[in-house]
GROMACS .gro file of C-alpha atoms in nm:
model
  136
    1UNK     CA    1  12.836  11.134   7.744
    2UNK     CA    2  12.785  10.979   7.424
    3UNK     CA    3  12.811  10.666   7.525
    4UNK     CA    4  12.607  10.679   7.812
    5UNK     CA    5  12.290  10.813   7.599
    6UNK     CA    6  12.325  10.556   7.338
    7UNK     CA    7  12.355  10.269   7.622
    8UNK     CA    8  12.015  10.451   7.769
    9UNK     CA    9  11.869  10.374   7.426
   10UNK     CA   10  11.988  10.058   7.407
   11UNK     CA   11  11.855   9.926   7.740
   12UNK     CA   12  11.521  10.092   7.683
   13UNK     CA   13  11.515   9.934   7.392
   14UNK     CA   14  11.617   9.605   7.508
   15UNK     CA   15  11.268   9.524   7.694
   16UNK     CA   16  11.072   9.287   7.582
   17UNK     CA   17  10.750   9.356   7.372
   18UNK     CA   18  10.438   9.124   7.268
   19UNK     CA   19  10.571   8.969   6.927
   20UNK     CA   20  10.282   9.118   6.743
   21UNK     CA   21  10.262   9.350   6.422
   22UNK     CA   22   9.996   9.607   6.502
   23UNK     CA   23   9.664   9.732   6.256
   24UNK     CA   24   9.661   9.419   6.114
   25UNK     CA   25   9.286   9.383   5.832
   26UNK     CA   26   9.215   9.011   5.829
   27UNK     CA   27   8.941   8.856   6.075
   28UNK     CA   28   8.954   8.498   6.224
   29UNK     CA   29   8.691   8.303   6.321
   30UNK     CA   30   8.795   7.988   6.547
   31UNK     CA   31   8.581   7.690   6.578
   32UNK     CA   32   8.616   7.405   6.732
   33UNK     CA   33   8.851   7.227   6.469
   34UNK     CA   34   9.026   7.548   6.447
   35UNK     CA   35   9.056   7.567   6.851
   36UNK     CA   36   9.197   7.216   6.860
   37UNK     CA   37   9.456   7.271   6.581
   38UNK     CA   38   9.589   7.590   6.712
   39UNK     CA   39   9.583   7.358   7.014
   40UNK     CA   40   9.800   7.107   6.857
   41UNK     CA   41  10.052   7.323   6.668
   42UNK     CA   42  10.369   7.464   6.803
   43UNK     CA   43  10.344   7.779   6.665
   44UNK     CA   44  10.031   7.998   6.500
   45UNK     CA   45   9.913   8.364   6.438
   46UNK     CA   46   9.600   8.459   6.581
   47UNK     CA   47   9.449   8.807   6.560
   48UNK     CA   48   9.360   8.983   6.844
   49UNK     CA   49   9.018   9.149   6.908
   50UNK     CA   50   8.953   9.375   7.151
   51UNK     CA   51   9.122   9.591   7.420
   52UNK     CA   52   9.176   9.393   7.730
   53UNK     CA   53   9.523   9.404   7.675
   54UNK     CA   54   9.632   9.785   7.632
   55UNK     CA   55   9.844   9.898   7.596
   56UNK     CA   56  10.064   9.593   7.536
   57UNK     CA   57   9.860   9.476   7.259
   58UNK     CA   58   9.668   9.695   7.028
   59UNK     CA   59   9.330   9.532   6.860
   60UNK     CA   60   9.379   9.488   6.529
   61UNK     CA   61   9.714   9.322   6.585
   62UNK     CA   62   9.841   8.989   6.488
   63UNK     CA   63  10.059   8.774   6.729
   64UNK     CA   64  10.246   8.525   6.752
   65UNK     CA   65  10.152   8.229   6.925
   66UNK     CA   66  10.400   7.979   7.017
   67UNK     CA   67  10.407   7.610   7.264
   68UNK     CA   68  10.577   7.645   7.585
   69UNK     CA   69  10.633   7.362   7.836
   70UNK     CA   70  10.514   7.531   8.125
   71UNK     CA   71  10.372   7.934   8.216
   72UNK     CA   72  10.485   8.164   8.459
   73UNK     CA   73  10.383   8.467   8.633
   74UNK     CA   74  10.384   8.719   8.363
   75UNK     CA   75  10.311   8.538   8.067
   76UNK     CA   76  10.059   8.598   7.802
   77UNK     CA   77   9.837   8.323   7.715
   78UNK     CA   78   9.574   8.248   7.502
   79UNK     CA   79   9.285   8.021   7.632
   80UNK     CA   80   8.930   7.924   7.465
   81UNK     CA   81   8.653   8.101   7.649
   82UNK     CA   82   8.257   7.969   7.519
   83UNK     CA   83   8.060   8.280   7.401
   84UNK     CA   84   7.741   8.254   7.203
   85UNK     CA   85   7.811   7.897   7.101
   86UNK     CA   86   8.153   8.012   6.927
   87UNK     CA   87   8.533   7.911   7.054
   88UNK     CA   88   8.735   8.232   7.107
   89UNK     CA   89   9.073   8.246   7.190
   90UNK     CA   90   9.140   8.524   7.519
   91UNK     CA   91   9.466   8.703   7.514
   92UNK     CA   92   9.573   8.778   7.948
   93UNK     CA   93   9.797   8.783   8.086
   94UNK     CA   94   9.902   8.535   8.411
   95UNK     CA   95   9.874   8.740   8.768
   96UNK     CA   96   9.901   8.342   8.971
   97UNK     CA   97   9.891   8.044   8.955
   98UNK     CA   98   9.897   7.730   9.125
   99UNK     CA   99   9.859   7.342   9.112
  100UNK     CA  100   9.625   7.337   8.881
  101UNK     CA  101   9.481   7.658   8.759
  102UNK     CA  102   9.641   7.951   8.637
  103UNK     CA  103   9.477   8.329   8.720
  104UNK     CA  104   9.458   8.557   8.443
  105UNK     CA  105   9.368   8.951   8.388
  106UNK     CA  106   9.393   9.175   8.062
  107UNK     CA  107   9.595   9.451   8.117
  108UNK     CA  108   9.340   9.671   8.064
  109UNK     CA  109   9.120   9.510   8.293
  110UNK     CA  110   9.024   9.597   8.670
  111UNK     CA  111   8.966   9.206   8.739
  112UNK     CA  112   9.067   8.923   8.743
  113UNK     CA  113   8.916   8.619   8.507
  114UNK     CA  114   8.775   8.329   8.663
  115UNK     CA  115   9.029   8.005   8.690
  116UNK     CA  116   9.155   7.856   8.362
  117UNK     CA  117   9.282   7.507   8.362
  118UNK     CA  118   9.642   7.473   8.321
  119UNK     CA  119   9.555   7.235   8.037
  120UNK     CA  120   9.312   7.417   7.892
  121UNK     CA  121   9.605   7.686   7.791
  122UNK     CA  122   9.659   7.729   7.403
  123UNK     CA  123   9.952   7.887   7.372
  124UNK     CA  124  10.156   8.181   7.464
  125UNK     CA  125  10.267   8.502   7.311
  126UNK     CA  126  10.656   8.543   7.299
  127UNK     CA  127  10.816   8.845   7.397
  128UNK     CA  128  11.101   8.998   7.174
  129UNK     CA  129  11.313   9.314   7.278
  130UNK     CA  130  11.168   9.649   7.110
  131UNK     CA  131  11.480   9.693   6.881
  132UNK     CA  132  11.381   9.360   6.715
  133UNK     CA  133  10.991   9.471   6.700
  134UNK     CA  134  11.177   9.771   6.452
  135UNK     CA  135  11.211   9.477   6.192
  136UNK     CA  136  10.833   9.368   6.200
   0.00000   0.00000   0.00000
């Protein structure tokens, strides 16, 4: 019985969580240079704002954000979005995609975003099982 409620643990524990340490105090401003960097590197941090994405991501938190070759379904991936003149990076999550666009939605959100791109995608946010998170 023993066993059996340590393997429970285990496999709870096994899935996969936003590689991102939570109540992080720093702020980041992105502008354009900035956009196209983060663009251009294969991995970043970025600091999330908001609360589109509870409760996978918490605002305050800083993630990880790393290059992939292509996205999938499921995915969380960071895209500039225009507001006010200023570059900033959105944190969704993908819902569908096709030939050319991918369809994103915070998790918090009741809609979905308009079309981004495939191109236009920065990066994504890795996901690491929870018993790793316990070491960040």
């Amino acid at each position: 019985m023993v066993i059996v409620g340590v393997f429970l643990i285990f496999l709870v524990a096994s899935f996969p969580k936003p590689f991102c340490k939570e109540n992080q105090k720093i702020l980041i401003t992105l502008d354009i240079k900035e956009a196209v960097a983060l663009k251009e590197s294969n991995i970043s941090f970025i600091y999330v704002n908001g609360t589109s994405m509870l409760p996978t991501i918490k605002n305050g938190s800083v993630c990880v954000c790393a290059k992939k070759k292509s996205y999938a379904i499921g995915d969380i991936v960071i895209f500039p979005f225009v507001r006010n003149n200023h570059v900033i990076g959105i944190v969704h999550r993908i819902n569908n995609t096709n030939d050319e666009f991918v369809f994103t939605k915070g998790d918090n959100n009741k809609k979905i975003d308009a079309p981004v791109p495939k191109e236009e995608i920065i990066c994504y946010v890795p996901e690491i099982p929870f018993y790793l998170k316990l070491f960040f």
